[in-house]
mmCIF file of C-alpha atoms in Angstrom:
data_model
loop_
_atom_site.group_PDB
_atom_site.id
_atom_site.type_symbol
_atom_site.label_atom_id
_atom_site.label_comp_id
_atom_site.label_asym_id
_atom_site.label_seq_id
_atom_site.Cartn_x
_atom_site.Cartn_y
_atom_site.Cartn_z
ATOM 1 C CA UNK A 88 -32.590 -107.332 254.873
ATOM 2 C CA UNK A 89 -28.743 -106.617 254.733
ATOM 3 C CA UNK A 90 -28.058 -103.311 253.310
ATOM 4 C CA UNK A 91 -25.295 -102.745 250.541
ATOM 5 C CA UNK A 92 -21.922 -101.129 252.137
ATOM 6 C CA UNK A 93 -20.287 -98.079 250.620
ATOM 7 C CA UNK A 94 -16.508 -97.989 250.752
ATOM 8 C CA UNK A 95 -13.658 -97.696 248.101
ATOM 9 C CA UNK A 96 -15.115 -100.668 246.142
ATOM 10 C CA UNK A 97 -18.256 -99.096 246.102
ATOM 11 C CA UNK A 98 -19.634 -98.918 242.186
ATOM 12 C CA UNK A 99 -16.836 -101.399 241.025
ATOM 13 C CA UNK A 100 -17.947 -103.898 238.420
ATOM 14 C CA UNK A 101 -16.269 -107.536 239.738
ATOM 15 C CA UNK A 102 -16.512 -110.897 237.227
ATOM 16 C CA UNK A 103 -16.458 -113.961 239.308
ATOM 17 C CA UNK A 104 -15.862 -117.288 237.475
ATOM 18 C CA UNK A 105 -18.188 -120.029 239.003
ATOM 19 C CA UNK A 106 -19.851 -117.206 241.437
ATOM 20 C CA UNK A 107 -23.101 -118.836 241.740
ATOM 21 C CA UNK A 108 -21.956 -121.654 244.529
ATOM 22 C CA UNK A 109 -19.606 -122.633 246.939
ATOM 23 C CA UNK A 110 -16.776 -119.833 247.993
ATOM 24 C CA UNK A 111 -17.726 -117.881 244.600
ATOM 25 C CA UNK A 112 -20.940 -116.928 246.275
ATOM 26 C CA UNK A 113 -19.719 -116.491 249.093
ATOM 27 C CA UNK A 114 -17.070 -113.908 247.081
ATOM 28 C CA UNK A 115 -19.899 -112.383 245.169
ATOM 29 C CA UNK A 116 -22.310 -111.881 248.222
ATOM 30 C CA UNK A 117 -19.510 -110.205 250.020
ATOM 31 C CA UNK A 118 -18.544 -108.023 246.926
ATOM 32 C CA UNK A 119 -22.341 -106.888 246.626
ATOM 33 C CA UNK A 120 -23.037 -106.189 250.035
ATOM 34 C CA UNK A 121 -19.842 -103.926 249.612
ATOM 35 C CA UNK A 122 -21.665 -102.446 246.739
ATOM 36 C CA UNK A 123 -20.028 -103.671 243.939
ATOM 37 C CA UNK A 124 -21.973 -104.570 240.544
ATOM 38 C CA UNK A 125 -21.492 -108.074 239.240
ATOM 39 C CA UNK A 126 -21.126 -110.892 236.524
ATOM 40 C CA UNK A 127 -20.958 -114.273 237.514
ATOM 41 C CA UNK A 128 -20.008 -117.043 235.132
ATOM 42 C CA UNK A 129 -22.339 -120.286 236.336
ATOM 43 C CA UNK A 130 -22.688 -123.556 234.084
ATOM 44 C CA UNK A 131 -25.562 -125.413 236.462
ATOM 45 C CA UNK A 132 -28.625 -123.506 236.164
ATOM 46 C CA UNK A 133 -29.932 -124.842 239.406
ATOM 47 C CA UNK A 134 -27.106 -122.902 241.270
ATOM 48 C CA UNK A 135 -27.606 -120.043 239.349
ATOM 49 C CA UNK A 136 -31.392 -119.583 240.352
ATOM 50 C CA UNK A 137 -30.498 -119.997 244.008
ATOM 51 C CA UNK A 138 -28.056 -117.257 243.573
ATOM 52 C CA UNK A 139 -30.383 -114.835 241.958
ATOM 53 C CA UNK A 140 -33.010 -115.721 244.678
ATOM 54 C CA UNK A 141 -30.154 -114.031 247.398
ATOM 55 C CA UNK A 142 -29.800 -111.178 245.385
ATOM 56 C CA UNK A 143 -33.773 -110.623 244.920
ATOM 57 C CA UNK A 144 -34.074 -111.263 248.710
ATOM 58 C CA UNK A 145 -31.274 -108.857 249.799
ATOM 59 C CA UNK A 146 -32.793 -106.279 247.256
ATOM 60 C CA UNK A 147 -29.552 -105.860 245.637
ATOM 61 C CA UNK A 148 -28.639 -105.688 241.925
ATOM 62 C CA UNK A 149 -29.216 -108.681 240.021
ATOM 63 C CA UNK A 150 -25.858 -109.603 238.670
ATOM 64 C CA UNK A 151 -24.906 -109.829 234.892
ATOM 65 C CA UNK A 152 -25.574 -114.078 233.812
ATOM 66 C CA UNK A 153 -22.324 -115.625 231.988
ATOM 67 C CA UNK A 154 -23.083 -119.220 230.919
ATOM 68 C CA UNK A 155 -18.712 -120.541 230.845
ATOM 69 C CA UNK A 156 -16.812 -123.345 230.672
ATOM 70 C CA UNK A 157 -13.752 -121.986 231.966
ATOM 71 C CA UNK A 158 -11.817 -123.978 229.700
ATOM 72 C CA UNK A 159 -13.738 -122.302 226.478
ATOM 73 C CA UNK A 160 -11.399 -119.608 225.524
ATOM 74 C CA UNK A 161 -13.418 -118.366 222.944
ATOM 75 C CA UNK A 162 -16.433 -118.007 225.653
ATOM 76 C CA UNK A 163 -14.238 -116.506 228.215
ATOM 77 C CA UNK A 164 -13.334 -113.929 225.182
ATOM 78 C CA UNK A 165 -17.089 -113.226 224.647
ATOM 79 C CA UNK A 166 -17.671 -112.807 228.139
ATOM 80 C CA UNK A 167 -15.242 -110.092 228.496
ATOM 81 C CA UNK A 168 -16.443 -108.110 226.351
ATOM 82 C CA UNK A 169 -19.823 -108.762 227.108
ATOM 83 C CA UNK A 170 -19.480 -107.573 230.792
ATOM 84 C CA UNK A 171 -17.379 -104.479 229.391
ATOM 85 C CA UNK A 172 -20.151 -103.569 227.243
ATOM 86 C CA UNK A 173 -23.117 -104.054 229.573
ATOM 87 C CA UNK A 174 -21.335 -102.134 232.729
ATOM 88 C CA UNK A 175 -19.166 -99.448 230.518
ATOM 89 C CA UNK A 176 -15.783 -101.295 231.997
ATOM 90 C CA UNK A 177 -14.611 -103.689 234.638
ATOM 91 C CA UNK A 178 -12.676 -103.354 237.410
ATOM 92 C CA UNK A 179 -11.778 -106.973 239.344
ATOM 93 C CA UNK A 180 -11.561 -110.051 238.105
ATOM 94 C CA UNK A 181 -11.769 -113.307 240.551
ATOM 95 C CA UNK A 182 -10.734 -116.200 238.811
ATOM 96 C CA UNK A 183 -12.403 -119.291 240.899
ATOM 97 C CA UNK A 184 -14.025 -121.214 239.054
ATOM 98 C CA UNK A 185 -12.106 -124.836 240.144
ATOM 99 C CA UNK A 186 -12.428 -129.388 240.676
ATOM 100 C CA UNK A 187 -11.219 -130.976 243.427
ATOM 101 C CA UNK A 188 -10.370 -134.150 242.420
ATOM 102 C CA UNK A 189 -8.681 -136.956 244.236
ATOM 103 C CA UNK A 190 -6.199 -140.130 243.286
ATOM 104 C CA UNK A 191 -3.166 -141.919 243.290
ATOM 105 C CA UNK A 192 -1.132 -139.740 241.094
ATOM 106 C CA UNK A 193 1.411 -142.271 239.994
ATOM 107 C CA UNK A 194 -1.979 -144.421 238.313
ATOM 108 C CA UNK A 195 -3.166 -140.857 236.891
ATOM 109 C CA UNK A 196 -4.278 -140.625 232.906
ATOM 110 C CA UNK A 197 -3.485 -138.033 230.543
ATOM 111 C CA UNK A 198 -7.301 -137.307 230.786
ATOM 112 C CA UNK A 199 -6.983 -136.909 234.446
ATOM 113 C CA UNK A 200 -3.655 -134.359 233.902
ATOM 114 C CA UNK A 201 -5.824 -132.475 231.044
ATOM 115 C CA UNK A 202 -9.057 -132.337 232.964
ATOM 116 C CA UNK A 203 -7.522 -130.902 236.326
ATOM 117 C CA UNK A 204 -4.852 -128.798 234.988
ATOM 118 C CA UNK A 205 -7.265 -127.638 232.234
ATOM 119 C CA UNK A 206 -10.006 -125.966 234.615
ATOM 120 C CA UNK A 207 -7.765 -124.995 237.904
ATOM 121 C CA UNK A 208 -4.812 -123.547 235.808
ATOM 122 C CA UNK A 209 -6.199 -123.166 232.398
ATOM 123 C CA UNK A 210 -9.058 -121.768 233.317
ATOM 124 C CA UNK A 211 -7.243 -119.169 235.430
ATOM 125 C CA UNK A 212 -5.418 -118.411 232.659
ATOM 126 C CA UNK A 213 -7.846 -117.477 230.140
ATOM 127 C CA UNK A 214 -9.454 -115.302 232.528
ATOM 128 C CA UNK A 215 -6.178 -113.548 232.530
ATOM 129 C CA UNK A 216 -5.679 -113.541 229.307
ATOM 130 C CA UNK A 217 -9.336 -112.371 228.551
ATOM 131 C CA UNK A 218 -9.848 -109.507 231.427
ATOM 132 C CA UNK A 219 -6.808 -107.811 231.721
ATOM 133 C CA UNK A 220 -7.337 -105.514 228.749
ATOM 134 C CA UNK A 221 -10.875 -104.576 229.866
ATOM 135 C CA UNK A 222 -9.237 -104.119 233.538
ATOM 136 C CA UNK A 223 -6.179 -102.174 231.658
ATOM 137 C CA UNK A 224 -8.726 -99.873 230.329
ATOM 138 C CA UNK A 225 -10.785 -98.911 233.184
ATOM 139 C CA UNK A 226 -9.707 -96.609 235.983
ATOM 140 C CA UNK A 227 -9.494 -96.478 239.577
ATOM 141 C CA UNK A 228 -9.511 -98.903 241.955
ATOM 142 C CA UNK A 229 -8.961 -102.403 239.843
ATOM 143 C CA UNK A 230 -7.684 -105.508 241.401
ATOM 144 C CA UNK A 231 -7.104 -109.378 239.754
ATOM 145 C CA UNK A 232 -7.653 -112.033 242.228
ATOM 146 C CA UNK A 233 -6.620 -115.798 241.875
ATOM 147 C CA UNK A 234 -8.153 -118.124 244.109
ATOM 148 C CA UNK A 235 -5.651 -121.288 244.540
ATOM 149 C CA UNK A 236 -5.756 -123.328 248.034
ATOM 150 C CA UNK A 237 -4.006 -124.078 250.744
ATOM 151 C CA UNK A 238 -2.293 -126.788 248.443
ATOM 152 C CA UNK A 239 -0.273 -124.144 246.543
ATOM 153 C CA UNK A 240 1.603 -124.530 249.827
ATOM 154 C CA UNK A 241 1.030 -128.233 251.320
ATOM 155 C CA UNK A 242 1.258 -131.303 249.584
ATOM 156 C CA UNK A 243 -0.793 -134.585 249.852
ATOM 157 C CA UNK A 244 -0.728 -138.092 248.712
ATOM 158 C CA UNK A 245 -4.164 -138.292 247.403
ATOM 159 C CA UNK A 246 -4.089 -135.069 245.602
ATOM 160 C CA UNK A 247 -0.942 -134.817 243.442
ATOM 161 C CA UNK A 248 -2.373 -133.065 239.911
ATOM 162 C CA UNK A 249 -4.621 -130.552 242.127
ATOM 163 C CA UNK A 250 -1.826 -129.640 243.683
ATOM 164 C CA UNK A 251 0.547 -128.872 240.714
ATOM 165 C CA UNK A 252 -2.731 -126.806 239.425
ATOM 166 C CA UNK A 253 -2.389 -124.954 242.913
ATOM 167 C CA UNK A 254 1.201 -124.326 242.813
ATOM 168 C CA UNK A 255 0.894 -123.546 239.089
ATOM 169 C CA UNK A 256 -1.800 -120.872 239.910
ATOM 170 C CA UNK A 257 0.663 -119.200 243.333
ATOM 171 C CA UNK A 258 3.562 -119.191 241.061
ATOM 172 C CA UNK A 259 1.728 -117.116 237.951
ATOM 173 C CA UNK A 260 0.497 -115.435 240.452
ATOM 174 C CA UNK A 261 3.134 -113.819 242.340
ATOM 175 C CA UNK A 262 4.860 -113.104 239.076
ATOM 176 C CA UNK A 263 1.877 -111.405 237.599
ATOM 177 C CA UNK A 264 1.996 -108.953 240.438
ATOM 178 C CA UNK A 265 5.405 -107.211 239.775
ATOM 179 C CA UNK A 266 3.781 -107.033 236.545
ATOM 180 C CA UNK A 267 0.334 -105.005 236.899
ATOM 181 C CA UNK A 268 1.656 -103.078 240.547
ATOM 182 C CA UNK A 269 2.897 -100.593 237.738
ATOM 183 C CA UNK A 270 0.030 -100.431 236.255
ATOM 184 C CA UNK A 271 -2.007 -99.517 238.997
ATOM 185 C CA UNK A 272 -3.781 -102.821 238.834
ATOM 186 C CA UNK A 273 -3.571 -105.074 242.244
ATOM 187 C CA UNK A 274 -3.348 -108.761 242.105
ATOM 188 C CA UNK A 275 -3.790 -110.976 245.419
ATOM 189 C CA UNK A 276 -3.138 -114.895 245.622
ATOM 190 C CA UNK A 277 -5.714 -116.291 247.350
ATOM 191 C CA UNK A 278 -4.970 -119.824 249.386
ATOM 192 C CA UNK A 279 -8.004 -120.544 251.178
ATOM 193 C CA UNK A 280 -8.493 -124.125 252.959
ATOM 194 C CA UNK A 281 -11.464 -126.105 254.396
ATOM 195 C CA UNK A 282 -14.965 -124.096 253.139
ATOM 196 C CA UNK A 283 -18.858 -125.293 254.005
ATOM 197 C CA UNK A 284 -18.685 -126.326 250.004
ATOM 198 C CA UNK A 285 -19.448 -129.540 248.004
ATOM 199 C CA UNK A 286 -16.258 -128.611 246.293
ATOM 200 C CA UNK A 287 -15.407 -132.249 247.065
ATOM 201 C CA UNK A 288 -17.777 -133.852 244.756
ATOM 202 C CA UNK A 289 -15.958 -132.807 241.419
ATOM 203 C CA UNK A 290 -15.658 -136.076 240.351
ATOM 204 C CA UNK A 291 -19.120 -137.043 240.184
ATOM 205 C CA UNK A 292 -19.026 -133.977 237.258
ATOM 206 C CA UNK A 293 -16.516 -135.267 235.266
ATOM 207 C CA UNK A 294 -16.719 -134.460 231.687
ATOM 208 C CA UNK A 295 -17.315 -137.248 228.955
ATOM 209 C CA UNK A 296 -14.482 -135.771 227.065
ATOM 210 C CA UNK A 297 -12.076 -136.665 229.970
ATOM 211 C CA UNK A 298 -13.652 -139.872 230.628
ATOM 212 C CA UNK A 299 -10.364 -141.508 230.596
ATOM 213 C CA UNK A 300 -9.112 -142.152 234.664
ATOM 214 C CA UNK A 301 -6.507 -143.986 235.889
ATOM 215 C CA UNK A 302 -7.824 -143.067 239.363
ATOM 216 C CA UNK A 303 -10.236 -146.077 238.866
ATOM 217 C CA UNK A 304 -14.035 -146.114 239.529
ATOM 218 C CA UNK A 305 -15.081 -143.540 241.862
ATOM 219 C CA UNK A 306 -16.213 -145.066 245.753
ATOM 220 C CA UNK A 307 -19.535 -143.048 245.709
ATOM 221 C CA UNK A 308 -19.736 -144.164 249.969
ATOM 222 C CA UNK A 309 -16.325 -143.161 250.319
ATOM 223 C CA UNK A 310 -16.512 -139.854 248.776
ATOM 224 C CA UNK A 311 -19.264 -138.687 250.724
ATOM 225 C CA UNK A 312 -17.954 -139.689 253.790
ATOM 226 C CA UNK A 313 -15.189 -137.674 253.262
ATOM 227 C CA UNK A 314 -17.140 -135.018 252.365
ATOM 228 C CA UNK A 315 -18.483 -134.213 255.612
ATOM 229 C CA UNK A 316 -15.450 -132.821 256.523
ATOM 230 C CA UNK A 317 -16.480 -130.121 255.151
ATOM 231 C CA UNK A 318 -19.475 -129.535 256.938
ATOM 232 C CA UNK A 319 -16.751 -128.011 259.663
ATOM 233 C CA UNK A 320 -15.021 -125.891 257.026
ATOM 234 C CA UNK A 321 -15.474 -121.867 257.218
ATOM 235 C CA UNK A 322 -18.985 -120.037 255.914
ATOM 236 C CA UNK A 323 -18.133 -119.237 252.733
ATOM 237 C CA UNK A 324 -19.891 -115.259 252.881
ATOM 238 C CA UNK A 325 -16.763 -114.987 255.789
ATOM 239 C CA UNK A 326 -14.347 -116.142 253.962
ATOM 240 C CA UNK A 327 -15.396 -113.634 250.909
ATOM 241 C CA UNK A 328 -15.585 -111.416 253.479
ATOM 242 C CA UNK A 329 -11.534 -111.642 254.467
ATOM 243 C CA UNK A 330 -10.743 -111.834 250.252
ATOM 244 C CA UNK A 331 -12.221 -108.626 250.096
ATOM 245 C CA UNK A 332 -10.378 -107.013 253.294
ATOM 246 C CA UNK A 333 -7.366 -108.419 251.726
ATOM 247 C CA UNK A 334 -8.021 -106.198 248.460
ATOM 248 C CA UNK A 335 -8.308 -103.207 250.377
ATOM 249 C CA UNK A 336 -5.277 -103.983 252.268
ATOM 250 C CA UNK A 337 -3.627 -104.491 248.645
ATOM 251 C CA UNK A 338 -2.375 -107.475 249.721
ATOM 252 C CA UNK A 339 -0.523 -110.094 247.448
ATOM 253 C CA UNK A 340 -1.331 -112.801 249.635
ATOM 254 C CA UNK A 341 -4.199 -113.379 251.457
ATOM 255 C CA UNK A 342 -4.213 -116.493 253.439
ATOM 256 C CA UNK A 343 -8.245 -116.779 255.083
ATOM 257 C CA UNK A 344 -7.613 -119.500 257.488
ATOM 258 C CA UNK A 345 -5.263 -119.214 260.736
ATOM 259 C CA UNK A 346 -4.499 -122.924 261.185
ATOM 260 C CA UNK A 347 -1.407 -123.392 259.647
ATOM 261 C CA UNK A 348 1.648 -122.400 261.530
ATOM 262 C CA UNK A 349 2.783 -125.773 262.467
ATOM 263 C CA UNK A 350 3.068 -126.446 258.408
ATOM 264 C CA UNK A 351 4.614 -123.416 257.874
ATOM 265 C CA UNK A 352 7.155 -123.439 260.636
ATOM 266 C CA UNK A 353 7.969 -127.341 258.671
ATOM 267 C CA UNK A 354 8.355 -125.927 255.656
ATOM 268 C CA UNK A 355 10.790 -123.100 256.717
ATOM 269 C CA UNK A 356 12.598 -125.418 259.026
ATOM 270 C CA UNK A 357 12.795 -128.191 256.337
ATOM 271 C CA UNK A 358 14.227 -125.479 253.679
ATOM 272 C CA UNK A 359 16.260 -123.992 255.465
ATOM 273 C CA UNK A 360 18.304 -127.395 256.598
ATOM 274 C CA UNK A 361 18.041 -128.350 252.566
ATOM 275 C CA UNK A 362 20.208 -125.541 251.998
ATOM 276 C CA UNK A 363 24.071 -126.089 251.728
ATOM 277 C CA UNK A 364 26.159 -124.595 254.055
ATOM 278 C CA UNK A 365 28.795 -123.094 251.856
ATOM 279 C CA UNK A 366 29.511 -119.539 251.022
ATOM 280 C CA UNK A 367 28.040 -118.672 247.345
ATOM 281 C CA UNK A 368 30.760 -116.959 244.870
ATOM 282 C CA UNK A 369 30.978 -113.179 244.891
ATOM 283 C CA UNK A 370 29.309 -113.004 241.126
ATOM 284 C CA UNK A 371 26.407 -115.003 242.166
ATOM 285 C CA UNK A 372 25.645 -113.434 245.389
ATOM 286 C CA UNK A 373 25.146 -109.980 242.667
ATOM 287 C CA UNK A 374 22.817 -111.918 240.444
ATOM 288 C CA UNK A 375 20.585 -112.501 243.724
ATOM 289 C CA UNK A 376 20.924 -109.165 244.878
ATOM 290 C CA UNK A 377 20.094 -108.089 241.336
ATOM 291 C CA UNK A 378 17.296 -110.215 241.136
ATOM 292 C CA UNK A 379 15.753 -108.781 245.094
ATOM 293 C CA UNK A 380 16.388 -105.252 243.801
ATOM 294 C CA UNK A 381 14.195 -105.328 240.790
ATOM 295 C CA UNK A 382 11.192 -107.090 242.774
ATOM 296 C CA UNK A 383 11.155 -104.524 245.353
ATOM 297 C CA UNK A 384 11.377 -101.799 242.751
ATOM 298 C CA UNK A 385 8.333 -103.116 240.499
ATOM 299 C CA UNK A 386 6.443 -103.880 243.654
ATOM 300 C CA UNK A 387 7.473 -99.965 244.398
ATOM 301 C CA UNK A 388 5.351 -99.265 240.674
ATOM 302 C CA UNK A 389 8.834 -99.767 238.161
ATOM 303 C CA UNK A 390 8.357 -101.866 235.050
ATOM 304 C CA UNK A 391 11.501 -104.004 235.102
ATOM 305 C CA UNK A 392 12.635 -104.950 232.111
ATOM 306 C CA UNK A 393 15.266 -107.731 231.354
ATOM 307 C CA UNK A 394 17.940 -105.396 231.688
ATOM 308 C CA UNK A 395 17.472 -104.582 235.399
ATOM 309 C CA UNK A 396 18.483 -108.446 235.869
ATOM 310 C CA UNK A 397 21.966 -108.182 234.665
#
């Protein structure tokens, strides 16, 4: 049997949104071999019995049981303050819960915008909004952590609206930090890639509400097949394992897979050569440095106000 860790995270109480499968488990068996105490939202019940059968095996702490739909803002409300009452306070929040969904997005739906949009940014969102007081509260070690993807960073032509969610979720994200560094309160933008997850069948769980796809019939042959790519993707307990090394290391961003230079090294190269080659204007060269000053200085713990941009 694995034995719980002790360490600085040791005692913390951590809600994980859809923390009964895929790279939420893997999260929330990391976090309790560290020896945190959990909640873990779940809306199949099959996944969540599995889960609880790890935690009886490992002899570990059962977690606290959160029946969501991330996009319920009411529920996400109740569970707050639910997991605050039961544990006397909570300390991280991991907002995960997410569809991968793919299509051509110039055939795409409004159903297809709401759905996607509605669970990978909305539902990031109203974890926000719902924690943060409850993590405001508390004291000590506390930490928000929002799991994106590797397409916050690197677009695709078969994945146009999860993408947008992705870049939606890095660029609240990074601005949230300045915001709660002051506070005491870490935040960490997670951009994981391929995981050993069936996060590729989202569409076969598409809600009745957003029934409505301009992606067309889904190609049940062609969607597995495509799924076994993930069969090579990381062990989701290792990835949790580098999230949670990335907390300690209070890092904003915490990249969990190494094979992405080449993209990166485009991207620079490909911004760089977009820029002009001009010298800016004296007064708009101190609006930038204005701008750099007051991100280093809330990153150093100052609230910045509106006034430290002018």
């Amino acid at each position: 049997m694995m034995q719980a860790q002790g360490g600085e995270w040791a005692g913390r109480v951590a809600f994980i949104s859809g923390g009964v499968s895929g790279l939420g488990f893997g999260i929330a068996r990391a976090f309790a071999l560290a020896g945190m105490r959990l909640a873990l939202s779940y809306r199949n019940e099959d996944y969540r019995s599995k889960a609880a059968a790890w935690f009886a095996d490992q002899g570990l702490e059962e977690p606290l049981w959160i029946k969501l739909d991330v996009t319920d803002r009411a529920g996400f409300a109740a569970a707050a303050d639910a997991v605050e009452a039961h544990f006397g306070g909570v300390h991280v929040l991991v907002n995960n819960a997410g569809v991968s969904v793919f299509g051509n997005t110039a055939e795409a739906s409004y159903d297809d915008y709401d759905w996607i949009m509605g669970v990978n940014f909305g539902g990031v969102v109203n974890g926000i909004t719902s924690f943060l007081p409850a993590l405001r509260r508390a004291d000590g070690r506390r930490h928000v952590v929002n799991i994106a993807s590797m397409a916050a960073y690197l677009s695709g032509p078969q994945a146009g609206i999860y993408t947008a969610s992705k870049f939606a979720v890095r660029g609240l994200t990074e601005s949230l930090r300045y915001n709660l560094v002051p506070l005491g309160i870490g935040c960490s933008l997670v951009c994981p890639a391929l995981v050993a997850t069936n996060a590729w069948d989202s569409a076969f769980r598409r809600p009745e509400a957003f029934a409505d796809s301009g992606f067309g019939t889904v190609d049940r042959a062609a969607l597995e097949h495509f799924g076994k790519a993930f069969e090579a993707g990381m062990d989701p307990l290792e990835a949790g394992q580098r999230i949670l090394s990335g907390m300690g290391q209070r890092r904003g961003l915490i990249f969990t897979h190494p094979e992405f230079a080449e993209d990166f090294a485009a991207i620079y190269a490909e911004s760089m050569e977009a820029l002009p080659q001009e010298e800016a204007p004296p007064a708009r060269l101190e609006v930038e440095r204005m701008r750099r000053a007051a991100n280093k200085a809330a990153l150093e713990g100052r609230e910045i106000s509106i006034a430290d941009l002018n």
